[in-house]
mmCIF file of C-alpha atoms in Angstrom:
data_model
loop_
_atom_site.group_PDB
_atom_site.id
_atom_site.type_symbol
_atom_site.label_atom_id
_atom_site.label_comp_id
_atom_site.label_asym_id
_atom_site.label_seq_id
_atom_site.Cartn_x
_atom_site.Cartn_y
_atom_site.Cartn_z
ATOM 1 C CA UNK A 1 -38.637 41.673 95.767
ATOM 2 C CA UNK A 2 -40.398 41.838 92.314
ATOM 3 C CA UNK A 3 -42.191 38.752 91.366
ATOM 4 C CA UNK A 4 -42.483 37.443 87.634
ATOM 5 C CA UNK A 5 -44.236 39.479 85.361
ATOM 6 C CA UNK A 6 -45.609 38.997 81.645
ATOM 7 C CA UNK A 7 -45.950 41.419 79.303
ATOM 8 C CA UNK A 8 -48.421 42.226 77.633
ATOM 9 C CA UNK A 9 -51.069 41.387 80.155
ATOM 10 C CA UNK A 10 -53.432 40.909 77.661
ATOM 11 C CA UNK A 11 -53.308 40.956 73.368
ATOM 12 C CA UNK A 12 -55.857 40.504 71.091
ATOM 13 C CA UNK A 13 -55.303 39.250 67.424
ATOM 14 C CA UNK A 14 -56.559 37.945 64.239
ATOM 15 C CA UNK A 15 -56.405 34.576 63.109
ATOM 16 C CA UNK A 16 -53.551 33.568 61.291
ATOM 17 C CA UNK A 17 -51.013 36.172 63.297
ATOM 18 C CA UNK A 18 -47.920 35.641 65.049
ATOM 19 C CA UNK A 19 -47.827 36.764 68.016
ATOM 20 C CA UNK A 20 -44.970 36.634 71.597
ATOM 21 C CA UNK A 21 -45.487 36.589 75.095
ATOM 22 C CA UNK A 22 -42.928 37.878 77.371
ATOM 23 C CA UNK A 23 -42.102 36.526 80.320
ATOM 24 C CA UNK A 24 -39.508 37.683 83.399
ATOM 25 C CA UNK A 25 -38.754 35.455 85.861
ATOM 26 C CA UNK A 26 -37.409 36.072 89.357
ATOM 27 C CA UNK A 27 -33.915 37.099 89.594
ATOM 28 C CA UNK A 28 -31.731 34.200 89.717
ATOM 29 C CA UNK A 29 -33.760 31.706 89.370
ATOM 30 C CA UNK A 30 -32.951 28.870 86.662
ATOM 31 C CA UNK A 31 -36.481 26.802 86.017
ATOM 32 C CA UNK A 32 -39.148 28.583 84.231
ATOM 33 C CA UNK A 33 -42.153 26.674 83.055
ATOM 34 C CA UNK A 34 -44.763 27.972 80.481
ATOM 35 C CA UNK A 35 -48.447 27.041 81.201
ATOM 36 C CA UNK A 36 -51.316 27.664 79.109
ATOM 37 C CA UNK A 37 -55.124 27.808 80.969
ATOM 38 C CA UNK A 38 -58.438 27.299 79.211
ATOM 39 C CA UNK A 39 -62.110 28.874 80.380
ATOM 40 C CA UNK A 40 -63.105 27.099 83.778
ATOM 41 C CA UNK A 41 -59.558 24.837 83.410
ATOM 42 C CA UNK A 42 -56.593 24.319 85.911
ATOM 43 C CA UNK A 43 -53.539 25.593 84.143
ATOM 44 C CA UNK A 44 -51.773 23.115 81.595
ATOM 45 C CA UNK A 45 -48.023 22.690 81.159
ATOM 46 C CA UNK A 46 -46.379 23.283 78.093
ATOM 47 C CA UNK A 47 -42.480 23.767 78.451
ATOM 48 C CA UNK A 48 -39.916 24.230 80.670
ATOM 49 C CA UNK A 49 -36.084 25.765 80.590
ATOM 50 C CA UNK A 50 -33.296 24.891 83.240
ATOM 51 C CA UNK A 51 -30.945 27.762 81.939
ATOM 52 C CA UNK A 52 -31.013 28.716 78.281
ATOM 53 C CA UNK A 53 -32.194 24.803 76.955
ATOM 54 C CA UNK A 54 -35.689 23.646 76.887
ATOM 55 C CA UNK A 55 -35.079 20.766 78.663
ATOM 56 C CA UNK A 56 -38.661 19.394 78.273
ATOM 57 C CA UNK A 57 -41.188 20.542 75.795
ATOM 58 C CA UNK A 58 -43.721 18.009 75.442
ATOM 59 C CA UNK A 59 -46.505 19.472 76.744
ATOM 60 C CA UNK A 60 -46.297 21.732 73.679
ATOM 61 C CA UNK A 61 -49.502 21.497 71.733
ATOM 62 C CA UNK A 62 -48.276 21.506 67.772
ATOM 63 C CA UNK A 63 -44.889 23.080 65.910
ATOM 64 C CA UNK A 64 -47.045 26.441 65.805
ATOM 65 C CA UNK A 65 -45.595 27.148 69.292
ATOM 66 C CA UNK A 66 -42.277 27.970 70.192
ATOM 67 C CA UNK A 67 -40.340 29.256 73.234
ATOM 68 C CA UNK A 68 -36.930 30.521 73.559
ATOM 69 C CA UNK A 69 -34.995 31.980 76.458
ATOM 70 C CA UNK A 70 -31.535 32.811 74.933
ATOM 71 C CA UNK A 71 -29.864 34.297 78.462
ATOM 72 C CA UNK A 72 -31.107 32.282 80.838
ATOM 73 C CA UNK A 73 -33.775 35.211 82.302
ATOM 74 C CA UNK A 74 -36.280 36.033 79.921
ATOM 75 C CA UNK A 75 -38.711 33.995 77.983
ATOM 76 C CA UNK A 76 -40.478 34.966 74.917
ATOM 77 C CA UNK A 77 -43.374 32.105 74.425
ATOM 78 C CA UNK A 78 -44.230 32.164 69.817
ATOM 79 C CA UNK A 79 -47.370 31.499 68.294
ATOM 80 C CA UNK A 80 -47.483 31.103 64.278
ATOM 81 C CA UNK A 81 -50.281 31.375 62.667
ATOM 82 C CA UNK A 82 -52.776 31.386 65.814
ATOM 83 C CA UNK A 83 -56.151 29.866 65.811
ATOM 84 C CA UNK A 84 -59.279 30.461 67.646
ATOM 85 C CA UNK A 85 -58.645 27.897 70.070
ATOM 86 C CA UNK A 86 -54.855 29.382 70.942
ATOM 87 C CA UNK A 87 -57.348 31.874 72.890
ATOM 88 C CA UNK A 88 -56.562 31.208 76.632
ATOM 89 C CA UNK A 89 -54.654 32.967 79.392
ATOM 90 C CA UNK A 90 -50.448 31.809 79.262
ATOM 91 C CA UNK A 91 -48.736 31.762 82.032
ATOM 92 C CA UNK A 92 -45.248 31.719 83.387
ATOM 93 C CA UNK A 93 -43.329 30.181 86.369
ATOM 94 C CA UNK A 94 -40.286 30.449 88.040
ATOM 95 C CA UNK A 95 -38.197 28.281 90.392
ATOM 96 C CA UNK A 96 -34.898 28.826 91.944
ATOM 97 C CA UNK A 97 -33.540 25.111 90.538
ATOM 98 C CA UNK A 98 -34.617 22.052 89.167
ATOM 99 C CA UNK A 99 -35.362 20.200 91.891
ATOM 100 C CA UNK A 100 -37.915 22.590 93.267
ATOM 101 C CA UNK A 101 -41.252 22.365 92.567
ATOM 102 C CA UNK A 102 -42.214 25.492 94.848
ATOM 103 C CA UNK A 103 -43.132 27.558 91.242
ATOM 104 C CA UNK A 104 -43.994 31.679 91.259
ATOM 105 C CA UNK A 105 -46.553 32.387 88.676
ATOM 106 C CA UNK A 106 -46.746 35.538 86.992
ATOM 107 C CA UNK A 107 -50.282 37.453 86.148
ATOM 108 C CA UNK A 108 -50.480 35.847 83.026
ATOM 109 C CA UNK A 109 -51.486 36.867 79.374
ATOM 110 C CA UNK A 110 -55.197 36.887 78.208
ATOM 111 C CA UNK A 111 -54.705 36.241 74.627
ATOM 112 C CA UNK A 112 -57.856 36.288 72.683
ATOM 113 C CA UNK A 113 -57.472 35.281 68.698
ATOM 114 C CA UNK A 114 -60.774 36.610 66.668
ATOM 115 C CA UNK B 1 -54.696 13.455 84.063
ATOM 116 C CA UNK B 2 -54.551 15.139 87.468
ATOM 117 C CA UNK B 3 -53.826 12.230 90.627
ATOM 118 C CA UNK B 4 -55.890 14.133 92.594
ATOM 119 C CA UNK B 5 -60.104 14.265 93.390
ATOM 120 C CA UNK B 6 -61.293 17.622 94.958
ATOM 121 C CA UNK B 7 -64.698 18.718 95.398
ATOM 122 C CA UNK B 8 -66.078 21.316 93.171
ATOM 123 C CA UNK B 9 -67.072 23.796 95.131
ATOM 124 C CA UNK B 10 -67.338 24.492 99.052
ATOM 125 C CA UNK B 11 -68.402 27.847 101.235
ATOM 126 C CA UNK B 12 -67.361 28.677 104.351
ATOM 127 C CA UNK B 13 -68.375 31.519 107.066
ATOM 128 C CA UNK B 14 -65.777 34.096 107.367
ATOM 129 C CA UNK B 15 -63.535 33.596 110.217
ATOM 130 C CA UNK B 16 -63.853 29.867 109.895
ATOM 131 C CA UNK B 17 -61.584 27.524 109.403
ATOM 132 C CA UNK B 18 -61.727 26.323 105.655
ATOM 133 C CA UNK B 19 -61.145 22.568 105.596
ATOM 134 C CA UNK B 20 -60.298 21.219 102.197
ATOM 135 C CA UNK B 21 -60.226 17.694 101.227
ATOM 136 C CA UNK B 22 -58.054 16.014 98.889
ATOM 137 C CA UNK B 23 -57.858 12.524 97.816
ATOM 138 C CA UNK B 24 -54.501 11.426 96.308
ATOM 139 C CA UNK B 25 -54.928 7.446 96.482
ATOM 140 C CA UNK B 26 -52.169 6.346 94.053
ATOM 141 C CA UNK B 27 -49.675 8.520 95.527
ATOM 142 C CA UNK B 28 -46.308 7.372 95.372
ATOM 143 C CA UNK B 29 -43.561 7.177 98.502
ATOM 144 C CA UNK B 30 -41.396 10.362 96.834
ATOM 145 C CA UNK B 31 -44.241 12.183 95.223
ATOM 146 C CA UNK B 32 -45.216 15.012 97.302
ATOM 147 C CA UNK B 33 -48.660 17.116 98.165
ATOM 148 C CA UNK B 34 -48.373 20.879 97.341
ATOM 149 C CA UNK B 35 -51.206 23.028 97.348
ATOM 150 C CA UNK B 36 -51.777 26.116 95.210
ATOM 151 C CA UNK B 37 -54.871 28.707 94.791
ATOM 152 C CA UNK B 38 -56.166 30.948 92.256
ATOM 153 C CA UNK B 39 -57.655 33.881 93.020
ATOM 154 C CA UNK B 40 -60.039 34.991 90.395
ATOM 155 C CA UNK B 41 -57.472 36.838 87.005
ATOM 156 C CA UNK B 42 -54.499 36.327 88.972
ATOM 157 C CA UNK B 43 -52.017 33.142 88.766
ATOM 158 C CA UNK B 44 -51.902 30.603 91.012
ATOM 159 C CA UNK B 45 -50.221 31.106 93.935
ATOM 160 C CA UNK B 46 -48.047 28.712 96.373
ATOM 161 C CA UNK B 47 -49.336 28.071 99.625
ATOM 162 C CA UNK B 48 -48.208 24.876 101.326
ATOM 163 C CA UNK B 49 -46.379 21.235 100.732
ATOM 164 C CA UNK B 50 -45.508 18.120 102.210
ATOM 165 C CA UNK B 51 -44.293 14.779 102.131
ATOM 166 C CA UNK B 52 -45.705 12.450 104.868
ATOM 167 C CA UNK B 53 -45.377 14.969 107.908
ATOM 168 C CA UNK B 54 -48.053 17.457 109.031
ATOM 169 C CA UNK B 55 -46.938 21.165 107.870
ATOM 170 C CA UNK B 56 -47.479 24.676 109.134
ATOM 171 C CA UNK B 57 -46.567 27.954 107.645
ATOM 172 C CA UNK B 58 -48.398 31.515 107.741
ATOM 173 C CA UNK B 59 -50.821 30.974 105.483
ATOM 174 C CA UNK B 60 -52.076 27.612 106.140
ATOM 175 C CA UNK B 61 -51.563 24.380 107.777
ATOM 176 C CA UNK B 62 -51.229 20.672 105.781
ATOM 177 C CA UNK B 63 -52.434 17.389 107.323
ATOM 178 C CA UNK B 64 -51.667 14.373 105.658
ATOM 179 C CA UNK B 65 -53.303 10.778 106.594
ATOM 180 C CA UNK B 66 -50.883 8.093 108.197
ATOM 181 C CA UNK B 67 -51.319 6.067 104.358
ATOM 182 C CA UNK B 68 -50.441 9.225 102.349
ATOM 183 C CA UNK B 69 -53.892 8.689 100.114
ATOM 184 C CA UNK B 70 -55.486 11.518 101.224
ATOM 185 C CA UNK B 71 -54.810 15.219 102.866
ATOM 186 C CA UNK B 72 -56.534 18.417 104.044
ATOM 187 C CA UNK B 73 -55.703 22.379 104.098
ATOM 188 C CA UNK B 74 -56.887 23.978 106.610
ATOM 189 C CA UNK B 75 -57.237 27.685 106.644
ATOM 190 C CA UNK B 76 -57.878 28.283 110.424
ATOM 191 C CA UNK B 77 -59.455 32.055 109.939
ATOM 192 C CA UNK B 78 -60.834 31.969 106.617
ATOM 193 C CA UNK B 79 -61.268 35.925 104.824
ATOM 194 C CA UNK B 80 -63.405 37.163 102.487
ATOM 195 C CA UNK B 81 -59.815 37.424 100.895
ATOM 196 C CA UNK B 82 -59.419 33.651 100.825
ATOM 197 C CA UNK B 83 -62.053 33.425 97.851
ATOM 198 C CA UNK B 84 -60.331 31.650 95.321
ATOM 199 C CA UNK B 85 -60.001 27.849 93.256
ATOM 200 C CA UNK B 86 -57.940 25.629 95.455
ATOM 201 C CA UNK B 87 -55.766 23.044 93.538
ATOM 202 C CA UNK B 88 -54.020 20.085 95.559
ATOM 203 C CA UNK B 89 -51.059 18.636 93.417
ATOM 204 C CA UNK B 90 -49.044 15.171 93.864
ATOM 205 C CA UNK B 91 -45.592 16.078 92.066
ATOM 206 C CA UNK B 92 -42.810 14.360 91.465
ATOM 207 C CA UNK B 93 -39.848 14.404 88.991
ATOM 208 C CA UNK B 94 -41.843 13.829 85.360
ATOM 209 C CA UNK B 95 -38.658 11.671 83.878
ATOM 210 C CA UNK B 96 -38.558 14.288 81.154
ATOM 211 C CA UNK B 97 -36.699 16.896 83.213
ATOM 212 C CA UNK B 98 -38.895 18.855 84.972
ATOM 213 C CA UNK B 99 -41.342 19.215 88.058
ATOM 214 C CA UNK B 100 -44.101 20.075 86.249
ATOM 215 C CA UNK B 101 -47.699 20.592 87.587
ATOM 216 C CA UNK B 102 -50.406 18.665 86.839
ATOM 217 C CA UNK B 103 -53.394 20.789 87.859
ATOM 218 C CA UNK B 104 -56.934 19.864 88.131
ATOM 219 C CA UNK B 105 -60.044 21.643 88.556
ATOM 220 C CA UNK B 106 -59.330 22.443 91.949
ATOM 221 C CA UNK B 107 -62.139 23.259 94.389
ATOM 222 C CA UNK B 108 -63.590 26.736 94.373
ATOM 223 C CA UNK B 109 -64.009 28.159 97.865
ATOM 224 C CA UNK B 110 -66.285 31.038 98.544
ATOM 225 C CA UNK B 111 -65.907 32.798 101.875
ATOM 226 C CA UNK B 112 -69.125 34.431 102.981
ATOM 227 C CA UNK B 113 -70.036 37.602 105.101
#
């Protein structure tokens, strides 16, 4: 079956620009996590949804980032105002449930802010 | 901070088996061991995890020590495919609502011809 995706794979932008990542998890399942990866870096979390609430968001780095996911499917991941150092590769997860921490990452966005 | 020490870097011959080490020393009894790997501008992908019992699935196999501290993946016929950054994870329930990964640096493997 189709795997998450992220759209678009990769967006460049000025500073100071808002920008949104798309993500689409698996069909059905309820968890989806947001991760953001730096040069040479193991991917760090930065939010997570069971359903439509953010049920943990504290790996979010400042109130310039945002995340939504209004029907429980697809996640849109908001930068305001991005910075030089926003530049890094996001990347989604999916899970069937909560208590599963068997997660299906997407290709991820390359976001590069000149 | 990651729970977990991996080695940098490793090689192997192709057609090997690809041992790699973990250390997890401060693992706790409901935390388990997953392992995930990167291959280069790709996201990480799920390969194997346990809890205190050796595991075995089509891509790899798990053994964990008798004290829990440490583990290895074994890939028994290692590809050129197989090239990738190798993270081993202790998870468990973050008390904030989620199972979210702490990833390290992983250790790169490099298959050679």
């Amino acid at each position: 079956g189709a795997g998450v995706s992220q759209t678009p794979s990769n967006k460049v932008t000025e500073k100071g620009k808002y920008v949104e990542l798309r993500c689409d998890p698996i069909s059905g399942h309820t968890a989806l996590y947001w991760y953001r990866q730096s040069l040479g870096q193991g991917p760090e979390f930065l939010i997570y949804f069971q359903g439509t609430g953010a049920a943990d968001d504290s790996g979010l780095p400042n109130d310039r980032f945002f995340a939504v996911r209004p029907e429980g499917s697809v996640s849109t991941l908001k930068i305001q105002r991005t910075e030089r150092g926003d530049s890094a590769v996001y990347l989604c997860a999916s899970s069937p449930d909560r208590n599963q921490e068997t997660q299906y990452f997407g290709p991820g966005t390359r976001l590069l802010v000149l | 901070d990651a729970k977990t020490t991996q080695p940098p870097s490793m090689d192997c011959a192709e057609g090997r088996a690809a041992n790699l080490p973990c250390n997890h020393s401060t693992i706790s009894g409901n935390e388990y061991v997953y392992w995930y790997r990167q291959i280069h501008s790709q996201g990480p992908q799920y390969i194997i995890h346990g809890l205190k019992n050796n595991e075995t699935n089509e891509m790899a196999s798990l053994i964990i020590t008798e004290d829990r501290k440490s583990s290895t993946l074994i890939l028994p016929h290692a590809t050129l495919r197989d090239t990738a950054v190798y993270y081993c994870i202790v998870s468990g329930y973050s008390g904030a609502g989620s199972y979210q990964l702490t990833f390290g640096k992983g250790t790169k493997l490099s298959v050679i011809p």
